[in-house]
Short mmCIF file of C-alpha atoms in Angstrom, two decimals:
data_model
loop_
_atom_site.label_atom_id
_atom_site.label_comp_id
_atom_site.label_asym_id
_atom_site.label_seq_id
_atom_site.Cartn_x
_atom_site.Cartn_y
_atom_site.Cartn_z
CA MET A 1 153.81 43.23 -82.11
CA GLU A 2 151.30 43.96 -79.34
CA TYR A 3 148.54 43.01 -81.75
CA LEU A 4 149.88 39.48 -82.08
CA THR A 5 149.93 38.87 -78.34
CA ALA A 6 146.50 40.41 -77.66
CA VAL A 7 143.91 37.85 -76.54
CA ARG A 8 141.09 39.46 -78.52
CA TRP A 9 140.76 41.70 -81.53
CA SER A 10 137.71 43.76 -82.36
CA PRO A 11 135.19 41.53 -84.18
CA TYR A 12 135.12 44.13 -86.95
CA ALA A 13 138.89 43.93 -87.46
CA VAL A 14 138.58 40.13 -87.61
CA GLY A 15 135.62 40.29 -90.02
CA ILE A 16 137.34 42.75 -92.34
CA GLY A 17 140.44 40.53 -92.21
CA ILE A 18 138.37 37.49 -93.24
CA GLY A 19 136.78 39.57 -96.02
CA ILE A 20 140.21 40.53 -97.38
CA LEU A 21 141.36 36.90 -97.05
CA SER A 22 138.38 36.00 -99.25
CA TRP A 23 139.49 38.46 -101.94
CA LEU A 24 142.91 36.79 -101.96
CA SER A 25 141.54 33.24 -102.06
CA PHE A 26 139.36 34.15 -105.07
CA LEU A 27 142.25 35.92 -106.75
CA ILE A 28 145.11 33.51 -106.01
CA SER A 29 143.51 30.08 -105.52
CA ARG A 30 140.29 30.69 -107.50
CA LYS A 31 138.31 29.20 -104.65
CA PRO A 32 135.97 30.46 -101.95
CA ILE A 33 136.90 29.69 -98.33
CA ALA A 34 134.87 26.68 -97.12
CA CYS A 35 135.38 23.84 -94.66
CA SER A 36 132.72 21.17 -94.33
CA THR A 37 133.38 19.08 -97.48
CA THR A 38 136.74 18.23 -95.92
CA PHE A 39 134.96 16.32 -93.15
CA ALA A 40 132.98 14.30 -95.71
CA LYS A 41 136.19 13.44 -97.56
CA THR A 42 137.98 12.52 -94.34
CA SER A 43 135.04 10.35 -93.31
CA GLY A 44 135.24 8.55 -96.67
CA MET A 45 139.02 8.16 -96.39
CA ILE A 46 138.67 6.54 -92.97
CA GLU A 47 135.94 4.24 -94.27
CA LYS A 48 138.24 3.36 -97.18
CA LEU A 49 140.91 2.19 -94.71
CA PHE A 50 138.48 -0.47 -93.50
CA ARG A 51 136.40 -1.29 -96.54
CA GLY A 52 138.86 -0.68 -99.38
CA LYS A 53 138.53 0.86 -102.81
CA LYS A 54 134.81 0.18 -103.22
CA VAL A 55 134.17 3.24 -101.01
CA ASP A 56 135.36 5.41 -103.94
CA LEU A 57 132.41 4.09 -105.93
CA LYS A 58 129.77 5.51 -103.60
CA PRO A 59 127.83 8.14 -105.54
CA TYR A 60 128.67 10.88 -103.02
CA TYR A 61 132.40 10.19 -103.30
CA GLN A 62 132.12 10.18 -107.08
CA LYS A 63 130.91 13.77 -106.66
CA GLU A 64 133.45 14.65 -103.93
CA LYS A 65 136.63 12.69 -104.72
CA LEU A 66 138.45 11.18 -101.75
CA ALA A 67 141.74 13.07 -101.86
CA VAL A 68 143.64 15.69 -99.90
CA ASP A 69 142.98 18.99 -101.68
CA TRP A 70 143.14 22.77 -101.20
CA GLN A 71 140.24 22.87 -98.74
CA TRP A 72 141.58 19.90 -96.77
CA MET A 73 144.84 21.78 -96.22
CA LEU A 74 142.85 24.89 -95.32
CA VAL A 75 141.20 23.02 -92.44
CA VAL A 76 144.61 21.75 -91.25
CA GLY A 77 145.81 25.34 -91.49
CA ILE A 78 142.95 26.56 -89.27
CA ILE A 79 144.13 24.24 -86.47
CA ILE A 80 147.70 25.56 -86.81
CA GLY A 81 146.67 29.23 -87.10
CA SER A 82 144.41 29.05 -84.08
CA TYR A 83 147.14 27.29 -82.10
CA ILE A 84 149.68 29.99 -83.00
CA SER A 85 147.26 32.76 -82.07
CA ALA A 86 146.31 31.11 -78.77
CA ARG A 87 149.95 30.42 -77.86
CA LEU A 88 151.05 33.99 -78.63
CA SER A 89 148.41 35.43 -76.31
CA GLY A 90 148.58 32.74 -73.62
CA ASP A 91 144.95 31.85 -74.39
CA PHE A 92 145.72 28.18 -75.14
CA ASN A 93 144.18 25.85 -72.60
CA ARG A 94 143.29 22.19 -72.48
CA GLN A 95 139.67 22.27 -71.42
CA TRP A 96 137.06 19.52 -71.45
CA VAL A 97 133.96 21.47 -70.45
CA PRO A 98 133.25 25.07 -71.53
CA SER A 99 132.00 27.35 -68.74
CA VAL A 100 128.56 28.20 -70.21
CA TRP A 101 127.86 24.48 -70.59
CA ALA A 102 129.17 23.80 -67.07
CA SER A 103 126.93 26.46 -65.51
CA ALA A 104 123.83 24.75 -66.94
CA PHE A 105 124.77 21.06 -66.99
CA GLY A 106 127.65 20.71 -64.55
CA GLY A 107 131.36 20.16 -65.04
CA GLY A 108 131.29 16.46 -65.88
CA PRO A 109 133.09 15.73 -69.15
CA ALA A 110 130.99 12.66 -70.12
CA LEU A 111 127.73 14.54 -70.72
CA ARG A 112 129.52 17.31 -72.60
CA ILE A 113 131.36 14.82 -74.85
CA ALA A 114 128.10 12.97 -75.54
CA ALA A 115 126.39 16.26 -76.50
CA ALA A 116 129.32 17.27 -78.69
CA LEU A 117 129.22 13.88 -80.41
CA ALA A 118 125.45 14.04 -81.03
CA GLY A 119 125.69 17.69 -82.12
CA GLY A 120 128.56 16.83 -84.43
CA ILE A 121 126.53 14.07 -86.09
CA LEU A 122 123.64 16.49 -86.76
CA LEU A 123 126.04 19.23 -87.89
CA GLY A 124 127.98 16.99 -90.27
CA PHE A 125 124.79 15.49 -91.68
CA GLY A 126 123.13 18.91 -92.04
CA ALA A 127 126.20 20.45 -93.68
CA ARG A 128 126.16 17.77 -96.39
CA TRP A 129 122.38 18.06 -96.80
CA ALA A 130 122.62 21.85 -97.24
CA ASP A 131 125.85 21.47 -99.28
CA GLY A 132 127.81 23.90 -97.12
CA CYS A 133 128.46 25.30 -93.67
CA THR A 134 128.88 28.58 -91.82
CA SER A 135 131.97 29.40 -93.88
CA GLY A 136 131.07 28.01 -97.34
CA HIS A 137 127.48 29.26 -97.28
CA GLY A 138 127.43 31.66 -94.32
CA ILE A 139 130.43 33.78 -95.30
CA SER A 140 131.73 32.89 -98.80
CA GLY A 141 128.35 32.18 -100.39
CA THR A 142 126.46 35.13 -98.96
CA MET A 143 129.20 37.55 -100.05
CA GLN A 144 128.72 36.23 -103.62
CA LEU A 145 124.99 36.90 -103.12
CA ALA A 146 124.16 33.26 -103.85
CA VAL A 147 120.48 32.54 -103.19
CA SER A 148 121.31 29.03 -101.86
CA SER A 149 123.71 30.55 -99.32
CA TRP A 150 121.40 33.29 -98.03
CA ILE A 151 118.66 30.69 -97.46
CA SER A 152 121.12 28.29 -95.79
CA GLY A 153 122.78 30.94 -93.66
CA ILE A 154 119.44 32.23 -92.36
CA CYS A 155 118.26 28.65 -91.65
CA PHE A 156 121.54 27.85 -89.80
CA PHE A 157 120.76 30.66 -87.38
CA ILE A 158 117.00 30.02 -87.13
CA GLY A 159 117.72 26.35 -86.31
CA GLY A 160 120.60 27.29 -84.02
CA ILE A 161 118.77 30.00 -82.08
CA ILE A 162 115.67 27.86 -81.52
CA SER A 163 117.71 24.79 -80.52
CA ALA A 164 120.02 26.73 -78.18
CA HIS A 165 117.00 28.20 -76.41
CA ILE A 166 115.42 24.74 -76.05
CA ILE A 167 118.70 23.29 -74.73
CA PHE A 168 119.46 26.07 -72.23
CA LYS A 169 116.04 27.45 -71.27
CA ILE A 170 114.08 24.18 -71.08
CA PHE A 171 116.68 21.52 -70.22
CA GLY A 172 119.34 23.78 -68.68
CA MET B 1 146.23 8.42 -114.92
CA GLU B 2 147.03 11.91 -116.23
CA THR B 3 147.49 12.74 -119.88
CA ALA B 4 151.04 13.34 -121.10
CA LYS B 5 150.56 17.04 -121.81
CA ALA B 6 149.62 17.75 -118.19
CA THR B 7 153.22 17.37 -117.00
CA ASP B 8 153.13 20.43 -114.76
CA LYS B 9 150.01 19.22 -113.00
CA PRO B 10 151.75 17.82 -109.89
CA LYS B 11 153.57 21.15 -109.43
CA ARG B 12 150.29 23.07 -109.71
CA GLU B 13 148.65 20.72 -107.24
CA THR B 14 151.44 21.16 -104.70
CA ALA B 15 151.16 24.95 -105.06
CA SER B 16 147.42 24.70 -104.48
CA LEU B 17 147.90 22.62 -101.32
CA ILE B 18 150.43 25.10 -99.93
CA GLN B 19 148.09 28.00 -100.71
CA GLY B 20 145.27 26.19 -98.91
CA LEU B 21 147.48 25.68 -95.86
CA VAL B 22 148.54 29.35 -95.76
CA PHE B 23 144.96 30.62 -96.16
CA GLY B 24 143.92 28.21 -93.41
CA ILE B 25 146.62 29.43 -91.00
CA LEU B 26 145.54 33.05 -91.53
CA PHE B 27 141.84 32.14 -91.24
CA GLY B 28 142.45 30.13 -88.05
CA PHE B 29 144.53 32.95 -86.58
CA LEU B 30 141.72 35.45 -87.24
CA LEU B 31 138.99 33.14 -85.88
CA GLN B 32 140.95 32.64 -82.65
CA LYS B 33 141.63 36.36 -82.23
CA GLY B 34 137.92 37.00 -82.73
CA GLY B 35 136.92 34.48 -80.05
CA ALA B 36 135.05 32.37 -82.62
CA THR B 37 136.95 29.22 -81.63
CA LYS B 38 135.18 29.26 -78.26
CA TYR B 39 132.01 27.34 -77.38
CA ASP B 40 130.90 30.08 -74.96
CA VAL B 41 131.08 32.82 -77.62
CA ILE B 42 129.14 30.77 -80.19
CA ILE B 43 126.45 29.60 -77.75
CA GLU B 44 125.96 33.10 -76.36
CA GLN B 45 125.40 34.26 -79.93
CA LEU B 46 122.71 31.60 -80.44
CA LEU B 47 121.19 32.60 -77.08
CA LEU B 48 121.26 36.22 -78.36
CA GLU B 49 123.38 37.36 -75.41
CA ASP B 50 126.63 38.18 -77.27
CA PHE B 51 126.80 39.26 -80.92
CA THR B 52 130.50 38.68 -81.62
CA VAL B 53 129.88 35.91 -84.18
CA LEU B 54 127.34 37.94 -86.15
CA LYS B 55 129.61 41.01 -86.08
CA ILE B 56 132.50 38.96 -87.50
CA MET B 57 130.35 37.31 -90.16
CA LEU B 58 128.55 40.43 -91.32
CA SER B 59 131.68 42.55 -91.54
CA ALA B 60 133.39 39.73 -93.47
CA VAL B 61 130.44 39.52 -95.87
CA LEU B 62 130.33 43.31 -96.31
CA THR B 63 134.07 43.57 -97.02
CA GLY B 64 134.20 40.42 -99.14
CA MET B 65 131.13 41.25 -101.24
CA ILE B 66 132.33 44.70 -102.29
CA GLY B 67 135.85 43.50 -103.11
CA ILE B 68 134.82 40.36 -104.96
CA TYR B 69 132.18 42.06 -107.07
CA ALA B 70 134.64 44.90 -107.86
CA MET B 71 137.21 42.32 -108.98
CA LYS B 72 134.54 40.52 -111.00
CA GLU B 73 133.77 43.83 -112.72
CA MET B 74 137.47 44.11 -113.65
CA GLY B 75 137.44 40.56 -115.00
CA TRP B 76 139.96 39.39 -112.37
CA VAL B 77 137.81 36.75 -110.68
CA LYS B 78 134.72 34.71 -111.36
CA LEU B 79 132.05 33.68 -108.92
CA TYR B 80 131.27 30.18 -107.65
CA PRO B 81 127.69 30.36 -106.34
CA LYS B 82 126.47 26.96 -105.13
CA SER B 83 123.33 25.59 -106.71
CA GLY B 84 120.50 25.01 -104.30
CA SER B 85 116.94 23.97 -103.71
CA ALA B 86 114.33 24.51 -101.03
CA GLY B 87 114.69 20.86 -99.95
CA LYS B 88 118.47 21.17 -99.68
CA ASN B 89 119.00 24.55 -98.11
CA ILE B 90 115.99 24.94 -95.80
CA ILE B 91 115.91 21.42 -94.35
CA GLY B 92 119.70 20.99 -94.38
CA GLY B 93 120.11 24.45 -92.86
CA LEU B 94 117.74 23.68 -89.98
CA ILE B 95 119.39 20.30 -89.25
CA PHE B 96 122.77 22.04 -89.31
CA GLY B 97 121.43 24.70 -86.93
CA ALA B 98 120.29 22.09 -84.40
CA GLY B 99 123.74 20.49 -84.52
CA PHE B 100 125.38 23.91 -84.29
CA ALA B 101 123.54 24.59 -80.99
CA LEU B 102 124.25 21.17 -79.47
CA LEU B 103 127.92 21.06 -80.51
CA GLY B 104 128.63 24.77 -80.10
CA TYR B 105 131.13 24.80 -82.95
CA CYS B 106 130.80 24.68 -86.74
CA PRO B 107 133.06 22.81 -89.20
CA GLY B 108 135.53 25.71 -89.47
CA THR B 109 135.53 26.86 -85.86
CA ILE B 110 135.85 23.30 -84.52
CA ALA B 111 139.23 23.07 -86.26
CA GLY B 112 140.09 26.33 -84.52
CA ALA B 113 138.78 24.97 -81.22
CA VAL B 114 141.08 21.95 -81.53
CA GLY B 115 144.02 24.32 -82.09
CA ASN B 116 142.88 26.30 -79.05
CA GLY B 117 143.12 23.15 -76.89
CA TYR B 118 139.41 22.42 -76.42
CA LEU B 119 139.04 18.71 -75.82
CA ASP B 120 135.25 18.46 -76.16
CA ALA B 121 135.79 19.56 -79.78
CA ALA B 122 138.66 17.16 -80.36
CA ALA B 123 137.19 14.12 -78.58
CA GLY B 124 133.45 14.38 -79.26
CA GLY B 125 132.73 16.94 -81.96
CA LEU B 126 135.19 15.86 -84.65
CA ALA B 127 134.09 12.23 -84.46
CA GLY B 128 130.46 13.31 -84.63
CA ILE B 129 130.96 15.41 -87.76
CA LEU B 130 132.80 12.54 -89.47
CA ILE B 131 130.00 10.10 -88.55
CA GLY B 132 127.24 12.52 -89.66
CA SER B 133 128.99 13.15 -92.99
CA GLY B 134 129.41 9.41 -93.51
CA ILE B 135 125.71 8.74 -92.81
CA PHE B 136 124.79 11.37 -95.41
CA ALA B 137 127.10 9.81 -98.03
CA GLU B 138 125.39 6.47 -97.34
CA LEU B 139 121.89 7.96 -97.78
CA TYR B 140 122.80 10.27 -100.67
CA PRO B 141 121.71 7.96 -103.55
CA GLY B 142 118.17 7.89 -102.14
CA LEU B 143 118.05 11.59 -101.28
CA ARG B 144 119.46 13.21 -104.37
CA ARG B 145 116.52 12.68 -106.69
CA GLY B 146 113.96 13.04 -103.91
CA ILE B 147 113.98 15.69 -101.22
CA LEU B 148 117.27 17.33 -102.30
CA ALA B 149 115.81 18.08 -105.75
CA LYS B 150 112.57 19.62 -104.39
CA GLY B 151 112.23 23.28 -105.40
CA ASP B 152 115.53 23.37 -107.30
CA PHE B 153 116.65 26.84 -108.40
CA GLY B 154 120.20 26.18 -109.62
CA ASP B 155 123.21 28.40 -108.98
CA LEU B 156 121.15 31.57 -108.82
CA THR B 157 122.47 34.82 -107.35
CA LEU B 158 120.29 37.63 -106.00
CA PRO B 159 121.06 40.03 -108.92
CA LYS B 160 120.10 37.29 -111.41
CA LEU B 161 116.95 36.42 -109.47
CA LEU B 162 115.87 40.07 -109.44
CA LYS B 163 117.16 40.63 -113.01
CA VAL B 164 119.04 43.78 -112.03
CA ASN B 165 122.61 45.10 -112.17
CA ASP B 166 124.91 43.60 -109.49
CA TRP B 167 125.36 46.92 -107.74
CA ALA B 168 121.60 47.44 -107.46
CA VAL B 169 121.75 44.55 -104.95
CA ILE B 170 125.20 45.19 -103.44
CA VAL B 171 124.47 48.77 -102.37
CA PRO B 172 121.21 47.99 -100.51
CA VAL B 173 122.67 44.81 -98.96
CA ALA B 174 125.74 46.76 -97.80
CA ALA B 175 123.49 49.48 -96.35
CA LEU B 176 121.34 46.86 -94.61
CA ILE B 177 124.36 45.13 -93.03
CA PHE B 178 125.73 48.49 -91.93
CA ILE B 179 122.42 49.50 -90.32
CA LEU B 180 122.09 46.09 -88.66
CA LEU B 181 125.60 46.33 -87.16
CA LEU B 182 124.92 49.89 -86.02
CA SER B 183 121.67 48.85 -84.30
CA ILE B 184 123.41 45.94 -82.56
CA GLU B 185 125.98 48.41 -81.19
CA ARG B 186 123.29 50.96 -80.26
CA ALA B 187 121.36 48.26 -78.39
CA GLY B 188 124.47 47.79 -76.26
CA PHE B 189 125.63 44.37 -77.48
#
């Protein structure tokens, strides 16, 4: 039981665990683990609350139907699983500003929230443009040796490494 | 809406939703134990100061690849490679990367960050991702036949691209990942 209450596991143990989880999701659910489409569907569902059924007719939502599905529940599960893990180890904490951000840009929540919002917009937009994210392309797609996923995964990190250096070394 | 013969469809759909939830709980648990739900860990990876994220991803890919291709060989599973194009994956990937660095979470780890209690993820990041996805859906009709179709290569995999046996790619890729992880450790990260 000590494992369950440990704050950190070896990254290799975690990676192998995710790899085995992928075997099971292919075998049992016939689906690769992925996350970002859920945000597009949720965005459409919220829009539908305000604008009604015509949102379903948008070409993108004809391709990705606006309904709660396997992947949507997976994302809900991630919140629960992370919460359980953090609670078991005492690592749960309500925090507005992460320490690396605070050391460069100060502890004020407003700037951090604004950056998270702007970053989220780019991330959500880019995930739809590339048709996948760090899990769908970066882990599940690369392990299937999909060309689209290797290109995307490498570009995620090229874009991320360059941008992080600009943010922290030039502005920070 | 459903045809009469698909009477067991609701049952199958419920089972699928429960499976998704269980896989998600396990995935979220692992991400949190690995530290991947934390802004600091992800940003330090992008700043090349901490290699936890890459270690998790590469060991997941190594484990997953061998198992999934072995199961494919046995006829137990099939693959679902996404189709792609230069316009889609390179440009989309770079935009995603910029967002990744500014937000400090990705779509999977932000869910984990919310579960971990991080309020910048819950208050700013989630809303941003929903807005960005919505903007894309709005622009999609104009993009799909233009830039997204540029340099289309379909749902190609590396073995098909190179016209070789699956294992002629798996073995070198596995060796490469192994060597990369070993060098990261040797370099003291």
